[in-house]
């Protein structure tokens, strides 16, 4: 029952989280910590962030293409603000990404055509 209830709660609020209308803490309170757990919000968040893994070959390819063709690189994603900030810092994305169009900042998410328009603009 717990997994079903958690999944249902996730579906109710996840889009709202991804478009930046609630914080990660609020999302976790609704989805995970709506009842007593044997772990803390901080432990859960640390575990969640630890699941982010780099794709070193892809990162190098993007860096090489940027350098070779003098490209501007944009990242367009459906991510909550906290997760996006974590990944930008952890993978040093500011070293080669020029623009970030994150659903949590522009308040649209893929596949909404408006996020693609913002990216193209």
PDB file of N, CA, C and O in Angstrom, residues 25 28 32-33 37-51:
ATOM      1  N   UNK A  25      11.736  20.453  -0.817  1.00  0.00           N
ATOM      2  CA  UNK A  25      11.287  20.109   0.535  1.00  0.00           C
ATOM      3  C   UNK A  25       9.777  19.894   0.579  1.00  0.00           C
ATOM      4  O   UNK A  25       9.294  18.937   1.180  1.00  0.00           O
ATOM      5  N   UNK A  28       8.933  16.612  -1.168  1.00  0.00           N
ATOM      6  CA  UNK A  28       9.266  15.456  -0.334  1.00  0.00           C
ATOM      7  C   UNK A  28       8.303  15.302   0.841  1.00  0.00           C
ATOM      8  O   UNK A  28       7.949  14.178   1.209  1.00  0.00           O
ATOM      9  N   UNK A  32       7.039  11.698   0.249  1.00  0.00           N
ATOM     10  CA  UNK A  32       7.800  10.730   1.048  1.00  0.00           C
ATOM     11  C   UNK A  32       7.522  10.872   2.536  1.00  0.00           C
ATOM     12  O   UNK A  32       7.268   9.890   3.230  1.00  0.00           O
ATOM     13  N   UNK A  33       7.540  12.086   3.016  1.00  0.00           N
ATOM     14  CA  UNK A  33       7.480  12.316   4.456  1.00  0.00           C
ATOM     15  C   UNK A  33       6.080  12.703   4.935  1.00  0.00           C
ATOM     16  O   UNK A  33       5.929  13.431   5.909  1.00  0.00           O
ATOM     17  N   UNK A  37       9.187   8.305   8.877  1.00  0.00           N
ATOM     18  CA  UNK A  37      10.157   7.430   8.196  1.00  0.00           C
ATOM     19  C   UNK A  37      11.348   7.184   9.125  1.00  0.00           C
ATOM     20  O   UNK A  37      11.557   7.944  10.074  1.00  0.00           O
ATOM     21  N   UNK A  38      12.122   6.165   8.816  1.00  0.00           N
ATOM     22  CA  UNK A  38      13.305   5.888   9.643  1.00  0.00           C
ATOM     23  C   UNK A  38      14.555   6.520   9.036  1.00  0.00           C
ATOM     24  O   UNK A  38      15.663   6.083   9.311  1.00  0.00           O
ATOM     25  N   UNK A  39      14.372   7.527   8.230  1.00  0.00           N
ATOM     26  CA  UNK A  39      15.457   8.324   7.667  1.00  0.00           C
ATOM     27  C   UNK A  39      14.970   9.760   7.583  1.00  0.00           C
ATOM     28  O   UNK A  39      13.775  10.026   7.596  1.00  0.00           O
ATOM     29  N   UNK A  40      15.923  10.686   7.506  1.00  0.00           N
ATOM     30  CA  UNK A  40      15.586  12.107   7.500  1.00  0.00           C
ATOM     31  C   UNK A  40      15.462  12.642   6.084  1.00  0.00           C
ATOM     32  O   UNK A  40      15.915  12.001   5.121  1.00  0.00           O
ATOM     33  N   UNK A  41      14.888  13.821   5.983  1.00  0.00           N
ATOM     34  CA  UNK A  41      14.807  14.504   4.691  1.00  0.00           C
ATOM     35  C   UNK A  41      16.208  14.727   4.131  1.00  0.00           C
ATOM     36  O   UNK A  41      16.438  14.537   2.937  1.00  0.00           O
ATOM     37  N   UNK A  42      17.142  15.112   4.984  1.00  0.00           N
ATOM     38  CA  UNK A  42      18.513  15.365   4.543  1.00  0.00           C
ATOM     39  C   UNK A  42      19.163  14.088   4.016  1.00  0.00           C
ATOM     40  O   UNK A  42      19.847  14.124   2.978  1.00  0.00           O
ATOM     41  N   UNK A  43      18.959  12.985   4.692  1.00  0.00           N
ATOM     42  CA  UNK A  43      19.519  11.705   4.229  1.00  0.00           C
ATOM     43  C   UNK A  43      18.908  11.308   2.888  1.00  0.00           C
ATOM     44  O   UNK A  43      19.621  10.846   1.989  1.00  0.00           O
ATOM     45  N   UNK A  44      17.616  11.495   2.770  1.00  0.00           N
ATOM     46  CA  UNK A  44      16.946  11.131   1.524  1.00  0.00           C
ATOM     47  C   UNK A  44      17.426  12.008   0.375  1.00  0.00           C
ATOM     48  O   UNK A  44      17.709  11.519  -0.719  1.00  0.00           O
ATOM     49  N   UNK A  45      17.526  13.306   0.628  1.00  0.00           N
ATOM     50  CA  UNK A  45      17.989  14.239  -0.406  1.00  0.00           C
ATOM     51  C   UNK A  45      19.417  13.913  -0.820  1.00  0.00           C
ATOM     52  O   UNK A  45      19.739  13.906  -2.013  1.00  0.00           O
ATOM     53  N   UNK A  46      20.272  13.626   0.132  1.00  0.00           N
ATOM     54  CA  UNK A  46      21.661  13.251  -0.169  1.00  0.00           C
ATOM     55  C   UNK A  46      21.690  11.997  -1.045  1.00  0.00           C
ATOM     56  O   UNK A  46      22.413  11.935  -2.036  1.00  0.00           O
ATOM     57  N   UNK A  47      20.888  10.993  -0.687  1.00  0.00           N
ATOM     58  CA  UNK A  47      20.794   9.775  -1.488  1.00  0.00           C
ATOM     59  C   UNK A  47      20.280  10.093  -2.895  1.00  0.00           C
ATOM     60  O   UNK A  47      20.830   9.614  -3.893  1.00  0.00           O
ATOM     61  N   UNK A  48      19.247  10.898  -2.977  1.00  0.00           N
ATOM     62  CA  UNK A  48      18.662  11.256  -4.271  1.00  0.00           C
ATOM     63  C   UNK A  48      19.699  11.951  -5.167  1.00  0.00           C
ATOM     64  O   UNK A  48      19.862  11.591  -6.327  1.00  0.00           O
ATOM     65  N   UNK A  49      20.391  12.929  -4.622  1.00  0.00           N
ATOM     66  CA  UNK A  49      21.405  13.639  -5.401  1.00  0.00           C
ATOM     67  C   UNK A  49      22.540  12.710  -5.824  1.00  0.00           C
ATOM     68  O   UNK A  49      23.116  12.875  -6.894  1.00  0.00           O
ATOM     69  N   UNK A  50      22.871  11.741  -4.982  1.00  0.00           N
ATOM     70  CA  UNK A  50      23.954  10.803  -5.297  1.00  0.00           C
ATOM     71  C   UNK A  50      23.627   9.925  -6.503  1.00  0.00           C
ATOM     72  O   UNK A  50      24.529   9.332  -7.101  1.00  0.00           O
ATOM     73  N   UNK A  51      22.353   9.855  -6.874  1.00  0.00           N
ATOM     74  CA  UNK A  51      21.965   9.046  -8.029  1.00  0.00           C
ATOM     75  C   UNK A  51      22.327   9.722  -9.353  1.00  0.00           C
ATOM     76  O   UNK A  51      22.326   9.084 -10.404  1.00  0.00           O
TER      77      UNK A  51
END
